[in-house]
Coordinates of C-alpha atoms and ligand atoms in Angstrom, one line a residue:
M1152 CA -9.9 9.5 -38.5
K1153 CA -13.7 11.9 -39.3
Y1154 CA -14.1 15.3 -37.4
T1155 CA -16.6 17.6 -36.7
T1156 CA -18.1 19.8 -34.2
L1157 CA -18.7 19.7 -31.0
G1158 CA -22.2 21.6 -31.0
K1159 CA -21.6 25.0 -29.4
S1160 CA -17.8 24.5 -28.4
G1161 CA -16.9 24.6 -31.8
L1162 CA -14.2 22.1 -30.5
T1163 CA -13.1 20.2 -33.6
V1164 CA -13.8 17.2 -31.8
S1165 CA -12.7 13.2 -33.7
V1166 CA -16.2 11.3 -33.5
V1167 CA -14.8 8.4 -31.3
G1168 CA -12.6 9.8 -28.6
L1169 CA -11.5 7.8 -25.0
G1170 CA -13.2 7.2 -22.6
G1171 CA -10.4 7.2 -20.0
I1172 CA -11.6 4.5 -18.0
P1173 CA -10.7 1.5 -18.2
V1174 CA -6.3 4.0 -17.9
Q1175 CA -6.7 2.7 -14.4
R1176 CA -6.4 -1.5 -14.9
I1177 CA -3.0 -0.1 -16.2
D1178 CA 0.0 1.5 -15.9
V1179 CA 2.4 4.4 -17.3
T1180 CA 4.1 2.1 -20.0
A1181 CA 1.0 0.9 -21.7
T1182 CA -1.3 5.0 -20.9
K1183 CA 1.7 6.3 -23.1
K1184 CA 0.6 3.3 -25.9
L1185 CA -2.4 3.9 -26.2
I1186 CA -2.0 7.6 -26.4
D1187 CA 0.2 6.2 -29.6
A1188 CA -2.6 4.5 -30.5
L1189 CA -5.4 6.5 -30.3
I1190 CA -2.4 9.7 -32.4
S1191 CA -1.9 7.3 -35.1
K1192 CA -6.1 6.8 -35.5
G1193 CA -6.6 10.3 -35.2
V1194 CA -8.7 10.4 -32.1
N1195 CA -8.1 13.6 -30.7
F1196 CA -10.9 13.4 -27.2
I1197 CA -9.7 12.3 -24.3
D1198 CA -12.3 11.6 -21.5
S1199 CA -11.2 10.8 -17.6
A1200 CA -12.5 12.1 -14.3
R1201 CA -11.7 12.8 -11.1
G1202 CA -13.6 10.1 -10.2
Y1203 CA -11.2 7.8 -12.2
T1204 CA -8.9 7.2 -9.4
V1205 CA -5.5 7.6 -11.2
S1206 CA -6.8 8.3 -15.3
E1207 CA -6.0 11.5 -14.3
E1208 CA -2.0 11.2 -13.7
Y1209 CA -1.6 7.6 -16.4
L1210 CA -2.8 10.6 -19.0
G1211 CA -0.6 13.4 -18.1
E1212 CA 2.6 11.9 -17.8
A1213 CA 1.7 9.6 -21.3
L1214 CA 0.9 13.3 -22.7
S1215 CA 4.1 14.4 -21.9
G1216 CA 5.8 16.3 -25.1
R1217 CA 2.0 15.9 -27.1
R1218 CA -0.8 17.8 -25.4
E1219 CA -1.0 20.0 -27.8
K1220 CA -2.5 17.1 -29.7
F1221 CA -5.4 16.2 -27.7
I1222 CA -9.0 17.9 -26.7
L1223 CA -9.1 16.5 -22.6
A1224 CA -11.8 16.3 -21.3
T1225 CA -12.5 15.2 -17.5
K1226 CA -15.5 15.9 -15.0
S1227 CA -16.6 15.9 -11.4
M1228 CA -18.9 15.2 -9.0
A1229 CA -18.8 18.8 -7.0
R1230 CA -21.5 20.6 -6.2
S1231 CA -20.1 23.8 -4.3
A1232 CA -17.8 25.8 -6.1
A1233 CA -15.7 25.4 -3.9
D1234 CA -15.8 21.6 -4.3
M1235 CA -15.9 22.4 -7.9
A1236 CA -12.3 25.3 -8.3
R1237 CA -10.3 22.7 -6.0
D1238 CA -11.1 20.1 -8.6
I1239 CA -10.5 22.0 -11.6
D1240 CA -6.8 22.7 -10.1
I1241 CA -6.0 19.3 -9.4
S1242 CA -7.0 18.0 -12.6
L1243 CA -5.1 20.6 -15.0
K1244 CA -1.7 19.0 -12.0
N1245 CA -2.6 16.1 -12.7
F1246 CA -2.8 16.3 -16.8
R1247 CA 0.7 18.5 -15.6
T1248 CA -1.7 21.0 -18.8
D1249 CA -2.4 24.8 -17.8
H1250 CA -5.9 24.8 -19.7
I1251 CA -8.5 21.8 -20.1
E1252 CA -11.2 22.7 -23.0
L1253 CA -14.1 21.2 -21.4
Y1254 CA -14.5 20.4 -17.4
Q1255 CA -18.1 18.6 -17.1
L1256 CA -20.7 18.4 -13.3
H1257 CA -20.4 14.4 -13.5
N1258 CA -23.5 12.4 -13.2
L1259 CA -25.2 15.3 -12.5
G1260 CA -29.1 14.3 -10.3
L1261 CA -32.2 16.1 -11.0
K1262 CA -31.7 16.7 -7.5
D1263 CA -28.5 17.6 -7.9
I1264 CA -29.3 20.8 -10.7
E1265 CA -30.6 23.5 -8.4
R1266 CA -27.0 23.5 -5.6
A1267 CA -24.7 22.9 -8.7
F1268 CA -26.7 25.8 -11.0
A1269 CA -26.5 27.7 -7.4
D1270 CA -24.8 31.8 -6.9
D1271 CA -22.2 29.4 -5.3
G1272 CA -23.0 26.2 -6.7
A1273 CA -20.0 24.3 -9.4
V1274 CA -21.0 26.4 -12.0
A1275 CA -19.9 29.3 -10.9
A1276 CA -16.1 27.0 -10.5
I1277 CA -16.4 26.5 -14.3
Q1278 CA -17.1 29.8 -15.3
D1279 CA -14.9 31.5 -13.3
A1280 CA -12.3 28.9 -14.9
I1281 CA -13.1 29.5 -17.5
R1282 CA -13.1 33.9 -18.3
A1283 CA -9.5 32.6 -16.0
G1284 CA -8.8 30.2 -19.3
K1285 CA -8.0 27.2 -16.8
V1286 CA -10.8 25.7 -19.1
G1287 CA -12.1 26.0 -23.0
H1288 CA -16.2 24.8 -21.8
L1289 CA -18.8 23.8 -19.7
G1290 CA -20.7 19.9 -20.0
V1291 CA -22.8 17.7 -18.2
T1292 CA -22.6 14.2 -17.9
A1293 CA -26.0 12.2 -16.7
H1294 CA -27.5 9.5 -16.3
S1295 CA -30.8 9.9 -15.8
P1296 CA -33.1 11.0 -19.0
E1297 CA -35.2 13.4 -16.5
A1298 CA -31.7 15.2 -15.2
L1299 CA -30.7 15.1 -19.3
R1300 CA -33.5 16.5 -20.5
K1301 CA -33.5 19.7 -17.4
V1302 CA -30.2 20.8 -18.7
L1303 CA -30.6 21.0 -21.5
D1304 CA -32.7 24.3 -20.8
Y1305 CA -29.2 25.6 -19.3
P1306 CA -27.6 28.1 -21.9
E1307 CA -24.2 27.3 -20.2
V1308 CA -24.3 24.3 -20.4
E1309 CA -22.0 23.6 -24.2
T1310 CA -22.0 19.1 -24.2
V1311 CA -24.1 16.4 -22.3
M1312 CA -22.8 12.9 -22.4
F1313 CA -25.3 10.1 -21.4
P1314 CA -25.1 6.8 -22.2
F1315 CA -26.9 5.9 -26.1
N1316 CA -26.0 2.9 -27.5
I1317 CA -28.0 -0.9 -29.4
V1318 CA -29.3 -0.9 -26.1
E1319 CA -29.9 2.7 -25.0
N1320 CA -32.6 4.7 -26.6
Q1321 CA -33.6 6.8 -23.7
A1322 CA -32.1 9.8 -24.5
A1323 CA -33.5 9.9 -28.1
E1324 CA -35.9 13.1 -27.4
A1325 CA -33.2 14.9 -25.1
M1326 CA -30.7 14.8 -27.5
Q1327 CA -33.7 16.2 -30.6
I1328 CA -33.4 18.9 -28.6
A1329 CA -29.9 19.0 -28.4
K1330 CA -29.2 19.5 -31.8
E1331 CA -32.1 21.5 -32.6
R1332 CA -30.1 24.2 -29.8
N1333 CA -26.2 22.6 -30.8
I1334 CA -25.3 21.7 -27.7
G1335 CA -22.9 18.6 -28.4
F1336 CA -24.2 15.5 -27.6
I1337 CA -21.1 13.0 -26.5
A1338 CA -22.5 9.0 -26.3
M1339 CA -20.9 7.7 -22.9
K1340 CA -21.3 3.6 -22.7
P1341 CA -21.6 2.7 -26.5
L1342 CA -21.1 -1.1 -26.3
A1343 CA -23.5 -1.1 -23.4
G1344 CA -20.6 -1.9 -20.2
G1345 CA -18.9 -4.9 -21.9
N1346 CA -22.1 -5.8 -23.1
I1347 CA -21.8 -5.5 -26.6
T1348 CA -18.8 -7.5 -28.3
N1349 CA -18.4 -6.2 -31.8
G1350 CA -16.6 -2.3 -31.3
R1351 CA -16.6 -2.3 -35.0
L1352 CA -21.2 -1.9 -35.1
A1353 CA -21.7 -0.9 -32.2
I1354 CA -19.8 2.9 -33.1
R1355 CA -21.8 2.3 -36.4
Y1356 CA -24.9 2.5 -34.6
I1357 CA -24.4 5.8 -32.5
L1358 CA -22.4 7.6 -35.2
N1359 CA -25.2 7.1 -37.6
D1360 CA -27.7 8.8 -35.6
A1361 CA -27.7 11.8 -36.6
N1362 CA -28.0 13.4 -33.2
C1363 CA -25.1 12.5 -32.0
T1364 CA -22.0 14.0 -32.1
M1365 CA -19.4 11.4 -31.4
A1366 CA -18.7 8.4 -28.8
I1367 CA -15.7 7.5 -25.9
P1368 CA -15.5 4.0 -25.7
G1369 CA -13.4 2.6 -22.6
M1370 CA -10.3 1.8 -24.9
Y1371 CA -7.0 0.7 -23.1
C1372 CA -4.9 -0.5 -25.6
A1373 CA -4.7 -0.9 -29.2
E1374 CA -6.7 -3.5 -30.3
E1375 CA -9.2 -1.4 -29.6
V1376 CA -8.6 1.3 -30.5
E1377 CA -7.5 -0.6 -34.1
Q1378 CA -11.4 -2.2 -33.4
N1379 CA -13.6 0.6 -32.1
T1380 CA -12.4 3.6 -35.1
S1381 CA -12.7 1.3 -37.7
A1382 CA -16.2 1.9 -38.2
V1383 CA -15.1 5.5 -39.1
D1384 CA -13.9 4.8 -42.7
D1385 CA -17.1 3.5 -43.1
L1386 CA -20.4 4.9 -42.4
S1387 CA -22.8 3.9 -44.9
P1388 CA -26.1 3.4 -44.2
L1389 CA -26.7 0.5 -41.3
T1390 CA -26.4 -3.1 -44.3
E1391 CA -29.7 -5.4 -43.3
A1392 CA -27.3 -8.3 -41.8
E1393 CA -26.1 -5.0 -39.2
L1394 CA -30.5 -4.7 -38.9
A1395 CA -30.5 -7.6 -37.8
E1396 CA -27.9 -8.8 -35.9
I1397 CA -29.1 -5.8 -33.5
A1398 CA -32.2 -7.0 -33.2
A1399 CA -30.4 -10.0 -32.3
I1400 CA -28.7 -8.5 -29.4
R1401 CA -31.0 -6.4 -28.0
D1402 CA -33.4 -9.8 -28.0
K1403 CA -30.2 -11.0 -26.7
L1404 CA -30.0 -8.0 -23.9
S1405 CA -33.4 -6.7 -22.6
D1406 CA -34.4 -8.5 -20.4
N1407 CA -31.5 -8.4 -18.0
F1408 CA -29.5 -5.3 -19.1
C1409 CA -30.1 -2.5 -16.7
R1410 CA -31.0 1.3 -19.3
R1411 CA -29.5 3.2 -15.1
C1412 CA -32.5 5.6 -16.3
G1413 CA -33.8 5.6 -12.2
Y1414 CA -37.7 4.9 -13.1
C1415 CA -37.2 2.4 -10.2
A1416 CA -36.4 4.8 -7.6
P1417 CA -36.9 5.0 -4.4
C1418 CA -36.0 2.0 -3.7
T1419 CA -37.3 1.1 0.2
V1420 CA -34.1 0.0 2.2
G1421 CA -32.3 3.2 -0.2
I1422 CA -29.9 0.9 -2.8
D1423 CA -28.9 2.6 -4.7
I1424 CA -29.9 0.1 -8.0
P1425 CA -28.7 1.0 -11.5
A1426 CA -25.1 2.2 -9.1
C1427 CA -24.7 -1.3 -7.5
F1428 CA -25.4 -3.1 -11.3
T1429 CA -23.6 -1.0 -12.9
M1430 CA -20.7 -1.9 -10.0
A1431 CA -20.9 -5.7 -10.8
N1432 CA -20.6 -5.0 -14.6
Y1433 CA -17.2 -2.9 -14.0
L1434 CA -16.4 -5.5 -12.0
E1435 CA -17.7 -8.8 -14.1
N1436 CA -16.4 -7.3 -17.4
Y1437 CA -13.8 -4.7 -17.0
E1438 CA -10.8 -6.5 -14.5
L1439 CA -11.9 -3.2 -12.4
A1440 CA -12.3 -5.7 -9.8
D1441 CA -10.6 -2.9 -6.3
W1442 CA -12.2 0.3 -8.1
A1443 CA -15.7 -1.1 -8.9
R1444 CA -15.4 -2.5 -4.9
S1445 CA -14.3 0.7 -3.7
R1446 CA -17.3 2.3 -5.0
Y1447 CA -19.7 -0.7 -3.8
F1448 CA -18.7 -0.5 -0.8
S1449 CA -19.4 3.7 -0.6
Y1450 CA -22.3 3.1 -0.8
Q1451 CA -24.9 3.6 2.1
A1452 CA -27.0 0.1 1.4
H1453 CA -26.3 -2.9 -0.3
A1454 CA -27.5 -5.7 -2.0
E1455 CA -27.5 -7.1 1.5
D1456 CA -30.0 -5.2 2.0
C1457 CA -32.8 -5.8 -0.4
I1458 CA -35.7 -7.1 2.0
G1459 CA -37.5 -8.3 -1.7
C1460 CA -41.0 -5.9 -1.0
G1461 CA -40.9 -6.2 -5.2
K1462 CA -41.6 -2.4 -5.8
C1463 CA -38.9 -1.8 -7.4
E1464 CA -39.7 -4.5 -10.5
E1465 CA -43.2 -2.3 -10.4
R1466 CA -41.5 0.2 -11.5
C1467 CA -38.7 -0.7 -13.9
P1468 CA -39.9 -0.4 -17.4
Y1469 CA -37.9 -2.7 -19.2
Q1470 CA -39.1 -5.5 -15.4
L1471 CA -36.6 -6.7 -15.4
P1472 CA -35.7 -9.4 -11.9
I1473 CA -34.3 -7.1 -9.9
R1474 CA -34.5 -8.7 -6.9
E1475 CA -32.9 -12.1 -8.3
K1476 CA -30.2 -9.7 -9.8
L1477 CA -29.3 -8.2 -6.3
Q1478 CA -29.3 -11.6 -4.6
E1479 CA -25.9 -11.7 -8.2
I1480 CA -25.0 -9.1 -6.9
K1481 CA -24.1 -9.7 -3.2
V1482 CA -22.8 -13.4 -4.2
I1483 CA -20.3 -11.1 -6.5
F1484 CA -19.4 -8.3 -3.7
G1485 CA -19.9 -10.4 -0.8
K1486 CA -21.7 -7.7 1.0
Ligands
SF4_1734 S1 -37.3 -5.3 -3.5 FE1 -35.2 -5.1 -2.4 S2 -34.2 -3.1 -4.4 FE2 -36.7 -3.2 -4.6 S3 -37.1 -1.9 -3.2 FE3 -38.1 -3.6 -2.3 S4 -35.8 -3.6 -0.9 FE4 -35.8 -1.9 -3.2
SF4_1735 S1 -33.2 -1.7 -12.6 FE1 -34.4 -1.0 -14.0 S2 -36.0 0.6 -14.4 FE2 -33.7 0.6 -13.2 S3 -32.4 2.1 -13.4 FE3 -32.2 -0.8 -13.8 S4 -33.5 -0.1 -15.9 FE4 -34.2 1.2 -15.4

């Protein structure tokens, strides 16, 4: 394993960490084996979320007696100070610890920034928790390039997490700025939500980018840990053969892959288009059907509500056939 400094947090992290979403589909026994595999490969960073149902709890139990081997990161969708303070305490209890190294604002959108950074916003609660020793550092996760760019201007932000992989490079400019400002950049969705199957190539691609600090592939078993960490053995520049494979992956996925950039918004009837695509992906590629269904059904509008106006397709820079894909999603979820 190779280690690096996570921006101005100063944390020393393995360049490959665990993305904790798939922990939801295993049990505590399997989570203990996953932790064994992480330790054996030198992985020292685990990311979870209040929103990943049982993930924090399973990890907390599996980490019993070896908590000190890991840097724990988690996140909350809370935007007010009171809600964030409550969520931090829940995360501490779930992880069975008195200190979480990195607490993040989860999926911060442009419209949430003012609220979260207000005097009584979620950021204030994380800063209180830092002063109280419950939390080490403050980070932000986002899916919108505009939101990512904006949070880089807040000096409190020590790390950012954003999708970055062979087919998603919409963060390129922000990654450069993050590097210049010493803000750690954590690449989420390194395998493009399961669409890229060559984990070694996917991780090598990401870690070859000097502006990216680390990648956190979602993993649930020793075999996945083995494949995703194998890339770290050789971080030499990408070979001609690898560049050709990357071009082929882009060709294959480019016409049909949602980058979650959000440019298609606003939908005329209020459908969160990228969220619908993401949940369909989780249902089909990640064996997270129950979780994906519960998230999807919680949305205010669904694929069946699409009136076919086509406004979203005019705005999508990747010319995705959004209406056609929503029809497929309607069949997948039955709504
Ligand atoms: S075509 Fe459907 S999804 Fe697109 S903006 Fe119109 S109603 Fe929304
Ligand atoms: S459908 Fe197109 S515009 Fe909308 S988030 Fe996906 S890639 Fe971006």
